[in-house]
Short mmCIF file of C-alpha atoms in Angstrom, two decimals:
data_model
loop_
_atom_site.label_atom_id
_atom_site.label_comp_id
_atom_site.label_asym_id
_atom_site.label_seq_id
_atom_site.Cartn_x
_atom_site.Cartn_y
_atom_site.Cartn_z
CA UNK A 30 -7.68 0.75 3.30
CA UNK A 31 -10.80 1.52 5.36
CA UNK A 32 -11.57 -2.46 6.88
CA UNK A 33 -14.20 -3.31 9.36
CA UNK A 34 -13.50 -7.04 11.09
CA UNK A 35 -15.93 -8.58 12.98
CA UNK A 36 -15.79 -11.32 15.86
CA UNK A 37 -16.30 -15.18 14.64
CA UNK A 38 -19.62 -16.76 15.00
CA UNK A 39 -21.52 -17.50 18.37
CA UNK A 40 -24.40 -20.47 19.43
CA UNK A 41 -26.14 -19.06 21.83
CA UNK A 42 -29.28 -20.89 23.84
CA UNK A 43 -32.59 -18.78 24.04
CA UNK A 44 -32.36 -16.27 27.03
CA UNK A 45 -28.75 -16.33 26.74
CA UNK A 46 -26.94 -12.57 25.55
CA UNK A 47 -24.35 -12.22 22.37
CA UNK A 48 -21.97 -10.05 22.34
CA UNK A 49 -20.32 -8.55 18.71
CA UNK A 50 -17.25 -6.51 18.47
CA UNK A 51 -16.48 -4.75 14.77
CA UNK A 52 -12.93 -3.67 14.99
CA UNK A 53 -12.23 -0.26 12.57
CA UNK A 54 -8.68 0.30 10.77
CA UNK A 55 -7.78 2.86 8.11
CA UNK A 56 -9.54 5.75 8.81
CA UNK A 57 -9.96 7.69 11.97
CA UNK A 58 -12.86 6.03 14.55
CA UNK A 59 -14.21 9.36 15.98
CA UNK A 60 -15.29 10.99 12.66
CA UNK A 61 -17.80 8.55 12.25
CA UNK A 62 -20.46 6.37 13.68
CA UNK A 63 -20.90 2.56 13.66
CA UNK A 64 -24.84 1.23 12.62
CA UNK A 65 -25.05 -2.23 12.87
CA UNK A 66 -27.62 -4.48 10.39
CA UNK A 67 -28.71 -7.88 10.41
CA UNK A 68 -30.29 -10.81 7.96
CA UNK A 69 -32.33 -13.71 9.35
CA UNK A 70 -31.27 -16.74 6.58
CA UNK A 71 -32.76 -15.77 3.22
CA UNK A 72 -33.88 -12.64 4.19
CA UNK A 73 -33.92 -8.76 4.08
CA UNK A 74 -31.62 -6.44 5.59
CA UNK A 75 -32.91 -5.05 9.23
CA UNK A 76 -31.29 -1.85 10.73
CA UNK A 77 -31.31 -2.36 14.30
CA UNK A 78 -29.27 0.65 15.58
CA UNK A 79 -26.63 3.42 15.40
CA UNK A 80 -23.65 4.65 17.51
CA UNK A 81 -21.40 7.70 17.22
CA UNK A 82 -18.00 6.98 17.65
CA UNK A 83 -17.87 10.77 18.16
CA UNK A 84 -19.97 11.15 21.14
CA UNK A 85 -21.77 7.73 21.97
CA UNK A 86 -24.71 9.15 21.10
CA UNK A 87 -27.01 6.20 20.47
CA UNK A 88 -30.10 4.83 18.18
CA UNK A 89 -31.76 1.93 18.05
CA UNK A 90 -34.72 0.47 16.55
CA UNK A 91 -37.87 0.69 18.68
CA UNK A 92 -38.30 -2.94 18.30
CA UNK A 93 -34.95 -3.65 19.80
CA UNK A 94 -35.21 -1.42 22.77
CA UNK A 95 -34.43 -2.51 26.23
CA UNK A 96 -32.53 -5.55 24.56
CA UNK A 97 -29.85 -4.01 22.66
CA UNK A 98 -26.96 -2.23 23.80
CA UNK A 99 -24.02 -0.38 21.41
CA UNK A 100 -20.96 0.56 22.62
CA UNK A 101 -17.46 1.77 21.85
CA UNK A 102 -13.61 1.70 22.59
CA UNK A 103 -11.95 4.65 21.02
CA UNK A 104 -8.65 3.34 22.23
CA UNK A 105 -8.93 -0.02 20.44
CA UNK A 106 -11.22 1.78 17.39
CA UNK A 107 -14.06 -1.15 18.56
CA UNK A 108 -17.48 -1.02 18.14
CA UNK A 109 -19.81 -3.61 19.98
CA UNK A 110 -23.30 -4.91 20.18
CA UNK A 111 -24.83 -6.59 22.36
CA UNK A 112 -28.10 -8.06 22.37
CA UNK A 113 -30.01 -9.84 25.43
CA UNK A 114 -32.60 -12.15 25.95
CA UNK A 115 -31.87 -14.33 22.81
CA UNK A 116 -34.64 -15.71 21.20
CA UNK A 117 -34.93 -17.91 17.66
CA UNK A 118 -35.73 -15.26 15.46
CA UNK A 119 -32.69 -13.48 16.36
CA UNK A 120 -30.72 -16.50 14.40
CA UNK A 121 -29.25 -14.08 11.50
CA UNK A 122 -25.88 -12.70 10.63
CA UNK A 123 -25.00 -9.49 11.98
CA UNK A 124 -23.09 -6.73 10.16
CA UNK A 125 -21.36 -3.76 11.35
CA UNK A 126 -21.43 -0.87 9.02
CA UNK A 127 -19.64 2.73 8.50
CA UNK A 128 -21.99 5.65 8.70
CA UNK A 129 -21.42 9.05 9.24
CA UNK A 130 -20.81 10.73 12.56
CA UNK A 131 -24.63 11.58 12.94
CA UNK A 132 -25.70 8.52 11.96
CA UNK A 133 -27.46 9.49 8.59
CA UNK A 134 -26.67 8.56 5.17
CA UNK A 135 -24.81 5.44 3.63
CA UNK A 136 -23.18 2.66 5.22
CA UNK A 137 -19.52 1.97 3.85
CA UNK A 138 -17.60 -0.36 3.87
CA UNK A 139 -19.65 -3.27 6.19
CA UNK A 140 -17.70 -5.92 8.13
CA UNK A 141 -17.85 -9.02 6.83
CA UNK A 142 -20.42 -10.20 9.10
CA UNK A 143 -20.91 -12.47 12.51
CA UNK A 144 -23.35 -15.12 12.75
CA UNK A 145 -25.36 -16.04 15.32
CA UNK A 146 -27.22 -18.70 16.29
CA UNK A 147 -29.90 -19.50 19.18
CA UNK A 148 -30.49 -22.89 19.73
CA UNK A 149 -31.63 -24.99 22.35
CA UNK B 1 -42.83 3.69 9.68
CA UNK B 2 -41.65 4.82 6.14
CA UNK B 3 -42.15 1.67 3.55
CA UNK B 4 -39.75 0.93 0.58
CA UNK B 5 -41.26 -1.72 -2.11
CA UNK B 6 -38.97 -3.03 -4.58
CA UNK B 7 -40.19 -6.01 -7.12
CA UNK B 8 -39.16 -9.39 -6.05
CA UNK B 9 -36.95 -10.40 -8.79
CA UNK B 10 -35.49 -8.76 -12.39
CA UNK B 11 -34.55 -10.66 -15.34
CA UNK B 12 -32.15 -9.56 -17.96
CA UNK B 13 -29.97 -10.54 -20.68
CA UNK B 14 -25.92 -10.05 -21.03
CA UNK B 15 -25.28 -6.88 -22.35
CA UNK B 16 -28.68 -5.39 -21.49
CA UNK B 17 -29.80 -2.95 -19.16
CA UNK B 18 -31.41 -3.76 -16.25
CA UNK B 19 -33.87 -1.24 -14.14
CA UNK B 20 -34.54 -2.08 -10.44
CA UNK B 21 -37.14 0.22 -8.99
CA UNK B 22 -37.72 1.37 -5.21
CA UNK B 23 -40.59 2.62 -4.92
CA UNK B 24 -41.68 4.83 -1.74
CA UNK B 25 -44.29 7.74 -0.32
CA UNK B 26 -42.69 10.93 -2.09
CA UNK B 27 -38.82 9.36 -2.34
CA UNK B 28 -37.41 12.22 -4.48
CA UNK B 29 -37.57 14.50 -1.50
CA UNK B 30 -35.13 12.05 0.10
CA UNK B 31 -31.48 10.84 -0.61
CA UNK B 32 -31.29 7.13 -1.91
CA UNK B 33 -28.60 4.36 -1.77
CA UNK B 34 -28.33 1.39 -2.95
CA UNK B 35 -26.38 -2.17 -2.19
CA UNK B 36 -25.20 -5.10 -4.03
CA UNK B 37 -24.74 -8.57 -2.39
CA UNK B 38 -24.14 -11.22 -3.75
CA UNK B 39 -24.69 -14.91 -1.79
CA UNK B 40 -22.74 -15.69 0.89
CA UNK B 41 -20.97 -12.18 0.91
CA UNK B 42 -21.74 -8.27 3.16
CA UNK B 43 -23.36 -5.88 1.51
CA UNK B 44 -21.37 -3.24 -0.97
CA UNK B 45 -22.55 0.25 -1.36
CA UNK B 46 -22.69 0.82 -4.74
CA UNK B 47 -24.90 4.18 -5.32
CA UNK B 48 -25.10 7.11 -3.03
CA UNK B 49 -27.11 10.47 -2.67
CA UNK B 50 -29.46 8.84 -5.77
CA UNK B 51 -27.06 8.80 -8.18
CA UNK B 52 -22.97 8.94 -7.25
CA UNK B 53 -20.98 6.16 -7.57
CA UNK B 54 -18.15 5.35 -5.12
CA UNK B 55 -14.42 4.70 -6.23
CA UNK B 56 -14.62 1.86 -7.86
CA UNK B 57 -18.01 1.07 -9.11
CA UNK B 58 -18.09 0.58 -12.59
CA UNK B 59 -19.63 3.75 -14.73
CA UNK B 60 -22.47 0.91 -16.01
CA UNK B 61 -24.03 1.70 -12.73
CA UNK B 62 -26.24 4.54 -11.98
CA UNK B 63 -29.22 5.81 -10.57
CA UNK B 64 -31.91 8.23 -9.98
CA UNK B 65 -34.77 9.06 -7.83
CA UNK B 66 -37.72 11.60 -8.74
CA UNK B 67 -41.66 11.10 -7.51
CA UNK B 68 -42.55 8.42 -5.90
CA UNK B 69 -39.86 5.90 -7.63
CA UNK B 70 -36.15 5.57 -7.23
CA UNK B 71 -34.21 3.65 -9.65
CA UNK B 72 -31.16 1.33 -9.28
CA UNK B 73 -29.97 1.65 -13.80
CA UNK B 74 -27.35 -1.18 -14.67
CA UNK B 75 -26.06 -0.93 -18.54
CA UNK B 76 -24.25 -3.67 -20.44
CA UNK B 77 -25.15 -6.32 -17.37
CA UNK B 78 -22.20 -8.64 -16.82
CA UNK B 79 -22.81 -12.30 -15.42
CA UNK B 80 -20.85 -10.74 -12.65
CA UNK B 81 -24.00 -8.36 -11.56
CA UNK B 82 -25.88 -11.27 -10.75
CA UNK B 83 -26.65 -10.67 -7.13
CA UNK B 84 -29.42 -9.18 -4.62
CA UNK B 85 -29.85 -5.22 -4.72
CA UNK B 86 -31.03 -3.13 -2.05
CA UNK B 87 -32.32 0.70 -1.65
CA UNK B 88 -31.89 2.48 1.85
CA UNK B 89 -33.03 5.76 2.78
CA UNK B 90 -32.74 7.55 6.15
CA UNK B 91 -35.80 9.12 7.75
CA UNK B 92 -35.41 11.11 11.01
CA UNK B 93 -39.39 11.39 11.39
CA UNK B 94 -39.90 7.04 10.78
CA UNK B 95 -39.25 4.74 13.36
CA UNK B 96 -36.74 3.22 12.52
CA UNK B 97 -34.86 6.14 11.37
CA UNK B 98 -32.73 4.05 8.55
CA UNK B 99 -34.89 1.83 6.03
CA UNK B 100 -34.02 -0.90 3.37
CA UNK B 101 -36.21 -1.93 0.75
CA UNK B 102 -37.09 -5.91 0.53
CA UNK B 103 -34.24 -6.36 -2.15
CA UNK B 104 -34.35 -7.10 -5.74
CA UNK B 105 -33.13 -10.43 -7.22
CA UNK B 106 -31.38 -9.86 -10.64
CA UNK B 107 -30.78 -12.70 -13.00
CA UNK B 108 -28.69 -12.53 -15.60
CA UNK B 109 -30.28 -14.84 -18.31
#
């Protein structure tokens, strides 16, 4: 079955970068694209970016340029995020998310999430 | 950027329908999808393109989208439904391209 897993749960201090990897199974990586979504404790859903798996082609939120970067590994079928310059209100669980290749439409299946955590 | 307003919270009874609206600037012109999570759990895609279901979704769940309003229909709620919904549409010309509504909290009396 088409599974997203997700790395396990970082503390990070403020200034400090996280790193997320969302690893793909059941289907094939390259015929779709990877958006990634986060949720600050009891809140909303935030889209903060989309890769193609295809191409690499990229796009993020315009609040979370210059500090995010998303990446993949087509050998491993990996996605990753990274996001620098931690700060408090980045404290939320992450998600990884199917989309396809061109980055429009639905998002299915999501992993089952990461949390993170920036504390001093 | 493109706004989505959905109401805060929905009551309903077992074995009632419920209605969770998404309202947005000229929505029928787009395609709609909604989410179901429930606490502690990732979301679960469970209406796309206004008004398909994926495998799996029961047939009580449905949708539509025409105006200014899209709407999230749930027939015969189930204790089970009890979770937050969202709508998400994608808009090239909106910064950022992919939006969520605030999410609807549906209580199942």
């Amino acid at each position: 079955q088409v599974q997203l897993v997700q790395s396990g749960a970082e503390v990070k201090k403020p200034g400090a970068s996280v790193k997320v990897s969302c690893k793909a199974s059941g289907y094939t990586f390259t015929s779709y694209g990877i958006s990634w979504v986060r949720q600050a404790p009891g809140q909303g859903l935030e889209w903060m970016g989309w890769i193609s798996a295809y191409n690499g082609n990229t796009n993020y939120a315009q609040k979370l340029q210059g500090r995010v970067t998303m990446t993949t590994d087509t050998s491993t079928s990996t996605a990753y995020m990274e996001l620098r310059s931690l700060r408090s209100d980045d404290t939320a669980v992450y998600y990884c998310a199917r989309v396809s290749r061109d980055g429009e439409g639905w998002f299915d299946p999501w992993g089952q999430g990461t949390l993170v955590t920036v504390s001093s | 950027s493109y706004v989505l307003t959905q109401p805060p919270s929905v009551s309903v009874a077992p074995g009632k329908t419920a209605r969770i609206t998404c309202g947005g600037n000229n929505i029928g012109s787009k395609s709609v999808h909604w989410y179901q999570q429930k606490p502690g759990q990732a979301p679960v895609l469970v209406i796309y393109y206004d008004s398909d279901r994926p495998s799996g979704i029961p047939e009580r769940f449905s949708g539509s989208n025409s105006g200014n309003t899209a709407t999230l229909t749930i027939s015969r709620v189930e204790a089970g439904d009890e979770a937050d919904y969202y709508c998400q549409v994608w808009d090239s010309s909106s910064d950022p391209h992919v939006v969520f509504g605030g999410g609807t909290k549906l209580t199942v009396l």
